[in-house]
């Protein structure tokens, strides 16, 4: 008999001793995922506001730095002043648009009540329009001959449309409050810009090394280019157009100004709106009025050709289609903030994707060792 001691039993592969560390790892990941989900549900209502505030901080930080130097290095005073300036730039045009919409609605209602609102009769060619031609002709003809009867006939439809418009107006007000909150949050971020930038840089380095830092710099440059060269110029042009239209008492000036802002953001320019206004002025107004309006609107329409090359430090490589998709998708998804947030986020993603594709991958030496 062999008196040698038997070897100690080894844990079989897949036995309890081998599975226990894996279960522990899964539990840790589950707890981490649970806390991540809870944290996301807590910050989700404010996520868009915080993201837009961060973008505003990156875009306006050169202005904040220059203002701080001008104020003798006072960070708090510079942040407060820039916050109030930004709020004034945002609230002013949007409030003017809202007031113009209210005035236009009141004017239409007053005309309807007094019976002085006249609608021209439709042309017979309207009947030939596809799908809705016949119904549109009947409604239009009824409105031109008996507006009160048309309103009574389509009263349920008007009530439904009115409820939809009121709902959209309420949503616009909430979006405006969110926009103001983003500006205020950005004001708090200005004073900690260096620390926030250093923290983001460390995260980018941990994730992607030197390439991650390069991508962070590219993202910051894209944000400034789109925010200043696209959105900034669009806001400036639309503000000047609104002032000119208001001074010349052009009807529906608020809605026309908003249309100019959208066209400028998507890089089409204000010409599709301003050209019909100039033609209308020359046809319906006197020579002095038409000449003055034209002399003011033409330089405003060409303003982006002068300012944009100065504001954009590098060539804006983002295609117009990407910006257009960002405007439409952002507006449909996030309302007023998405109108400005969408093109910036999509432009940053596009530039990062193009930069990542252009980076040549490291070559592998698959040959046998020497």
PDB file of N, CA and C in Angstrom, residues 277-333:
ATOM      1  N   UNK A 277     -40.409  91.312 -49.372  1.00  0.00           N
ATOM      2  CA  UNK A 277     -40.744  92.527 -48.627  1.00  0.00           C
ATOM      3  C   UNK A 277     -40.357  93.768 -49.421  1.00  0.00           C
ATOM      4  N   UNK A 278     -39.171  93.733 -50.039  1.00  0.00           N
ATOM      5  CA  UNK A 278     -38.735  94.879 -50.851  1.00  0.00           C
ATOM      6  C   UNK A 278     -39.659  95.068 -52.048  1.00  0.00           C
ATOM      7  N   UNK A 279     -40.034  93.977 -52.712  1.00  0.00           N
ATOM      8  CA  UNK A 279     -40.947  94.076 -53.858  1.00  0.00           C
ATOM      9  C   UNK A 279     -42.296  94.635 -53.408  1.00  0.00           C
ATOM     10  N   UNK A 280     -42.799  94.166 -52.258  1.00  0.00           N
ATOM     11  CA  UNK A 280     -44.062  94.675 -51.719  1.00  0.00           C
ATOM     12  C   UNK A 280     -43.976  96.167 -51.439  1.00  0.00           C
ATOM     13  N   UNK A 281     -42.827  96.616 -50.910  1.00  0.00           N
ATOM     14  CA  UNK A 281     -42.670  98.034 -50.595  1.00  0.00           C
ATOM     15  C   UNK A 281     -42.691  98.886 -51.857  1.00  0.00           C
ATOM     16  N   UNK A 282     -42.013  98.440 -52.910  1.00  0.00           N
ATOM     17  CA  UNK A 282     -41.966  99.219 -54.146  1.00  0.00           C
ATOM     18  C   UNK A 282     -43.309  99.225 -54.864  1.00  0.00           C
ATOM     19  N   UNK A 283     -44.117  98.199 -54.671  1.00  0.00           N
ATOM     20  CA  UNK A 283     -45.420  98.132 -55.359  1.00  0.00           C
ATOM     21  C   UNK A 283     -46.496  98.916 -54.604  1.00  0.00           C
ATOM     22  N   UNK A 284     -46.495  98.814 -53.286  1.00  0.00           N
ATOM     23  CA  UNK A 284     -47.612  99.368 -52.509  1.00  0.00           C
ATOM     24  C   UNK A 284     -47.287 100.666 -51.784  1.00  0.00           C
ATOM     25  N   UNK A 285     -46.023 101.022 -51.618  1.00  0.00           N
ATOM     26  CA  UNK A 285     -45.666 102.202 -50.846  1.00  0.00           C
ATOM     27  C   UNK A 285     -45.076 103.287 -51.750  1.00  0.00           C
ATOM     28  N   UNK A 286     -44.860 104.456 -51.148  1.00  0.00           N
ATOM     29  CA  UNK A 286     -44.289 105.552 -51.921  1.00  0.00           C
ATOM     30  C   UNK A 286     -42.789 105.366 -52.102  1.00  0.00           C
ATOM     31  N   UNK A 287     -42.190 106.231 -52.920  1.00  0.00           N
ATOM     32  CA  UNK A 287     -40.784 106.079 -53.299  1.00  0.00           C
ATOM     33  C   UNK A 287     -39.855 106.207 -52.094  1.00  0.00           C
ATOM     34  N   UNK A 288     -40.108 107.187 -51.225  1.00  0.00           N
ATOM     35  CA  UNK A 288     -39.222 107.401 -50.064  1.00  0.00           C
ATOM     36  C   UNK A 288     -39.236 106.195 -49.133  1.00  0.00           C
ATOM     37  N   UNK A 289     -40.410 105.676 -48.851  1.00  0.00           N
ATOM     38  CA  UNK A 289     -40.538 104.499 -47.976  1.00  0.00           C
ATOM     39  C   UNK A 289     -39.804 103.305 -48.571  1.00  0.00           C
ATOM     40  N   UNK A 290     -40.053 103.020 -49.844  1.00  0.00           N
ATOM     41  CA  UNK A 290     -39.449 101.853 -50.490  1.00  0.00           C
ATOM     42  C   UNK A 290     -37.934 101.990 -50.570  1.00  0.00           C
ATOM     43  N   UNK A 291     -37.453 103.207 -50.897  1.00  0.00           N
ATOM     44  CA  UNK A 291     -36.002 103.406 -51.013  1.00  0.00           C
ATOM     45  C   UNK A 291     -35.328 103.255 -49.654  1.00  0.00           C
ATOM     46  N   UNK A 292     -35.902 103.834 -48.603  1.00  0.00           N
ATOM     47  CA  UNK A 292     -35.311 103.711 -47.283  1.00  0.00           C
ATOM     48  C   UNK A 292     -35.277 102.273 -46.789  1.00  0.00           C
ATOM     49  N   UNK A 293     -36.376 101.552 -47.001  1.00  0.00           N
ATOM     50  CA  UNK A 293     -36.413 100.153 -46.578  1.00  0.00           C
ATOM     51  C   UNK A 293     -35.390  99.320 -47.338  1.00  0.00           C
ATOM     52  N   UNK A 294     -35.254  99.577 -48.622  1.00  0.00           N
ATOM     53  CA  UNK A 294     -34.297  98.814 -49.436  1.00  0.00           C
ATOM     54  C   UNK A 294     -32.862  99.105 -49.016  1.00  0.00           C
ATOM     55  N   UNK A 295     -32.538 100.377 -48.786  1.00  0.00           N
ATOM     56  CA  UNK A 295     -31.172 100.747 -48.414  1.00  0.00           C
ATOM     57  C   UNK A 295     -30.768 100.167 -47.058  1.00  0.00           C
ATOM     58  N   UNK A 296     -31.732  99.882 -46.191  1.00  0.00           N
ATOM     59  CA  UNK A 296     -31.410  99.294 -44.896  1.00  0.00           C
ATOM     60  C   UNK A 296     -31.374  97.772 -44.944  1.00  0.00           C
ATOM     61  N   UNK A 297     -32.256  97.163 -45.725  1.00  0.00           N
ATOM     62  CA  UNK A 297     -32.328  95.703 -45.739  1.00  0.00           C
ATOM     63  C   UNK A 297     -31.211  95.067 -46.565  1.00  0.00           C
ATOM     64  N   UNK A 298     -30.774  95.721 -47.619  1.00  0.00           N
ATOM     65  CA  UNK A 298     -29.729  95.119 -48.468  1.00  0.00           C
ATOM     66  C   UNK A 298     -28.421  94.933 -47.701  1.00  0.00           C
ATOM     67  N   UNK A 299     -27.910  95.942 -46.962  1.00  0.00           N
ATOM     68  CA  UNK A 299     -26.683  95.687 -46.183  1.00  0.00           C
ATOM     69  C   UNK A 299     -26.868  94.615 -45.112  1.00  0.00           C
ATOM     70  N   UNK A 300     -28.046  94.565 -44.495  1.00  0.00           N
ATOM     71  CA  UNK A 300     -28.293  93.534 -43.481  1.00  0.00           C
ATOM     72  C   UNK A 300     -28.262  92.153 -44.111  1.00  0.00           C
ATOM     73  N   UNK A 301     -28.819  92.024 -45.319  1.00  0.00           N
ATOM     74  CA  UNK A 301     -28.819  90.728 -46.001  1.00  0.00           C
ATOM     75  C   UNK A 301     -27.410  90.262 -46.341  1.00  0.00           C
ATOM     76  N   UNK A 302     -26.507  91.210 -46.614  1.00  0.00           N
ATOM     77  CA  UNK A 302     -25.123  90.852 -46.966  1.00  0.00           C
ATOM     78  C   UNK A 302     -24.197  90.856 -45.770  1.00  0.00           C
ATOM     79  N   UNK A 303     -24.744  91.012 -44.570  1.00  0.00           N
ATOM     80  CA  UNK A 303     -23.898  91.134 -43.387  1.00  0.00           C
ATOM     81  C   UNK A 303     -23.098  89.874 -43.100  1.00  0.00           C
ATOM     82  N   UNK A 304     -23.707  88.696 -43.334  1.00  0.00           N
ATOM     83  CA  UNK A 304     -23.002  87.452 -43.017  1.00  0.00           C
ATOM     84  C   UNK A 304     -21.777  87.253 -43.880  1.00  0.00           C
ATOM     85  N   UNK A 305     -21.768  87.788 -45.101  1.00  0.00           N
ATOM     86  CA  UNK A 305     -20.601  87.656 -45.967  1.00  0.00           C
ATOM     87  C   UNK A 305     -19.399  88.445 -45.446  1.00  0.00           C
ATOM     88  N   UNK A 306     -19.647  89.420 -44.580  1.00  0.00           N
ATOM     89  CA  UNK A 306     -18.568  90.239 -44.030  1.00  0.00           C
ATOM     90  C   UNK A 306     -18.145  89.740 -42.655  1.00  0.00           C
ATOM     91  N   UNK A 307     -19.136  89.424 -41.796  1.00  0.00           N
ATOM     92  CA  UNK A 307     -18.832  89.083 -40.409  1.00  0.00           C
ATOM     93  C   UNK A 307     -18.394  87.635 -40.258  1.00  0.00           C
ATOM     94  N   UNK A 308     -19.008  86.726 -41.025  1.00  0.00           N
ATOM     95  CA  UNK A 308     -18.728  85.309 -40.820  1.00  0.00           C
ATOM     96  C   UNK A 308     -17.256  84.957 -41.003  1.00  0.00           C
ATOM     97  N   UNK A 309     -16.549  85.445 -42.046  1.00  0.00           N
ATOM     98  CA  UNK A 309     -15.112  85.110 -42.143  1.00  0.00           C
ATOM     99  C   UNK A 309     -14.291  85.634 -40.978  1.00  0.00           C
ATOM    100  N   UNK A 310     -14.775  86.698 -40.299  1.00  0.00           N
ATOM    101  CA  UNK A 310     -14.039  87.238 -39.153  1.00  0.00           C
ATOM    102  C   UNK A 310     -14.282  86.399 -37.911  1.00  0.00           C
ATOM    103  N   UNK A 311     -15.519  85.951 -37.716  1.00  0.00           N
ATOM    104  CA  UNK A 311     -15.861  85.210 -36.505  1.00  0.00           C
ATOM    105  C   UNK A 311     -15.402  83.768 -36.552  1.00  0.00           C
ATOM    106  N   UNK A 312     -15.437  83.144 -37.718  1.00  0.00           N
ATOM    107  CA  UNK A 312     -15.061  81.744 -37.832  1.00  0.00           C
ATOM    108  C   UNK A 312     -13.557  81.669 -37.995  1.00  0.00           C
ATOM    109  N   UNK A 313     -12.890  81.144 -36.971  1.00  0.00           N
ATOM    110  CA  UNK A 313     -11.433  81.110 -36.984  1.00  0.00           C
ATOM    111  C   UNK A 313     -10.885  80.109 -37.976  1.00  0.00           C
ATOM    112  N   UNK A 314     -11.622  79.056 -38.229  1.00  0.00           N
ATOM    113  CA  UNK A 314     -11.205  78.079 -39.217  1.00  0.00           C
ATOM    114  C   UNK A 314     -12.366  77.866 -40.164  1.00  0.00           C
ATOM    115  N   UNK A 315     -12.088  77.316 -41.327  1.00  0.00           N
ATOM    116  CA  UNK A 315     -13.145  77.078 -42.287  1.00  0.00           C
ATOM    117  C   UNK A 315     -14.202  76.143 -41.732  1.00  0.00           C
ATOM    118  N   UNK A 316     -15.446  76.545 -41.818  1.00  0.00           N
ATOM    119  CA  UNK A 316     -16.532  75.731 -41.305  1.00  0.00           C
ATOM    120  C   UNK A 316     -16.777  74.599 -42.287  1.00  0.00           C
ATOM    121  N   UNK A 317     -16.387  73.378 -41.897  1.00  0.00           N
ATOM    122  CA  UNK A 317     -16.462  72.226 -42.795  1.00  0.00           C
ATOM    123  C   UNK A 317     -17.776  71.487 -42.711  1.00  0.00           C
ATOM    124  N   UNK A 318     -18.656  71.889 -41.809  1.00  0.00           N
ATOM    125  CA  UNK A 318     -19.921  71.180 -41.645  1.00  0.00           C
ATOM    126  C   UNK A 318     -20.847  71.483 -42.814  1.00  0.00           C
ATOM    127  N   UNK A 319     -21.338  70.465 -43.523  1.00  0.00           N
ATOM    128  CA  UNK A 319     -22.234  70.728 -44.653  1.00  0.00           C
ATOM    129  C   UNK A 319     -23.553  71.339 -44.189  1.00  0.00           C
ATOM    130  N   UNK A 320     -24.193  72.048 -45.117  1.00  0.00           N
ATOM    131  CA  UNK A 320     -25.468  72.687 -44.810  1.00  0.00           C
ATOM    132  C   UNK A 320     -26.532  71.659 -44.453  1.00  0.00           C
ATOM    133  N   UNK A 321     -26.472  70.471 -45.069  1.00  0.00           N
ATOM    134  CA  UNK A 321     -27.466  69.438 -44.787  1.00  0.00           C
ATOM    135  C   UNK A 321     -27.392  68.990 -43.335  1.00  0.00           C
ATOM    136  N   UNK A 322     -26.180  68.889 -42.787  1.00  0.00           N
ATOM    137  CA  UNK A 322     -26.023  68.493 -41.389  1.00  0.00           C
ATOM    138  C   UNK A 322     -26.634  69.550 -40.471  1.00  0.00           C
ATOM    139  N   UNK A 323     -26.373  70.819 -40.762  1.00  0.00           N
ATOM    140  CA  UNK A 323     -26.938  71.895 -39.951  1.00  0.00           C
ATOM    141  C   UNK A 323     -28.455  71.918 -40.064  1.00  0.00           C
ATOM    142  N   UNK A 324     -28.979  71.719 -41.278  1.00  0.00           N
ATOM    143  CA  UNK A 324     -30.427  71.703 -41.475  1.00  0.00           C
ATOM    144  C   UNK A 324     -31.072  70.561 -40.695  1.00  0.00           C
ATOM    145  N   UNK A 325     -30.466  69.376 -40.753  1.00  0.00           N
ATOM    146  CA  UNK A 325     -30.992  68.249 -39.988  1.00  0.00           C
ATOM    147  C   UNK A 325     -30.936  68.531 -38.490  1.00  0.00           C
ATOM    148  N   UNK A 326     -29.867  69.185 -38.035  1.00  0.00           N
ATOM    149  CA  UNK A 326     -29.778  69.532 -36.622  1.00  0.00           C
ATOM    150  C   UNK A 326     -30.852  70.516 -36.201  1.00  0.00           C
ATOM    151  N   UNK A 327     -31.151  71.498 -37.062  1.00  0.00           N
ATOM    152  CA  UNK A 327     -32.187  72.480 -36.741  1.00  0.00           C
ATOM    153  C   UNK A 327     -33.556  71.811 -36.650  1.00  0.00           C
ATOM    154  N   UNK A 328     -33.891  71.020 -37.670  1.00  0.00           N
ATOM    155  CA  UNK A 328     -35.213  70.386 -37.697  1.00  0.00           C
ATOM    156  C   UNK A 328     -35.338  69.344 -36.582  1.00  0.00           C
ATOM    157  N   UNK A 329     -34.355  68.456 -36.483  1.00  0.00           N
ATOM    158  CA  UNK A 329     -34.410  67.420 -35.460  1.00  0.00           C
ATOM    159  C   UNK A 329     -34.361  67.977 -34.057  1.00  0.00           C
ATOM    160  N   UNK A 330     -33.526  68.981 -33.833  1.00  0.00           N
ATOM    161  CA  UNK A 330     -33.450  69.579 -32.504  1.00  0.00           C
ATOM    162  C   UNK A 330     -34.732  70.281 -32.111  1.00  0.00           C
ATOM    163  N   UNK A 331     -35.359  70.980 -33.062  1.00  0.00           N
ATOM    164  CA  UNK A 331     -36.614  71.669 -32.762  1.00  0.00           C
ATOM    165  C   UNK A 331     -37.731  70.681 -32.468  1.00  0.00           C
ATOM    166  N   UNK A 332     -37.825  69.609 -33.269  1.00  0.00           N
ATOM    167  CA  UNK A 332     -38.864  68.617 -33.037  1.00  0.00           C
ATOM    168  C   UNK A 332     -38.662  67.869 -31.723  1.00  0.00           C
ATOM    169  N   UNK A 333     -37.409  67.671 -31.325  1.00  0.00           N
ATOM    170  CA  UNK A 333     -37.127  66.889 -30.127  1.00  0.00           C
ATOM    171  C   UNK A 333     -37.127  67.724 -28.855  1.00  0.00           C
TER     172      UNK A 333
END
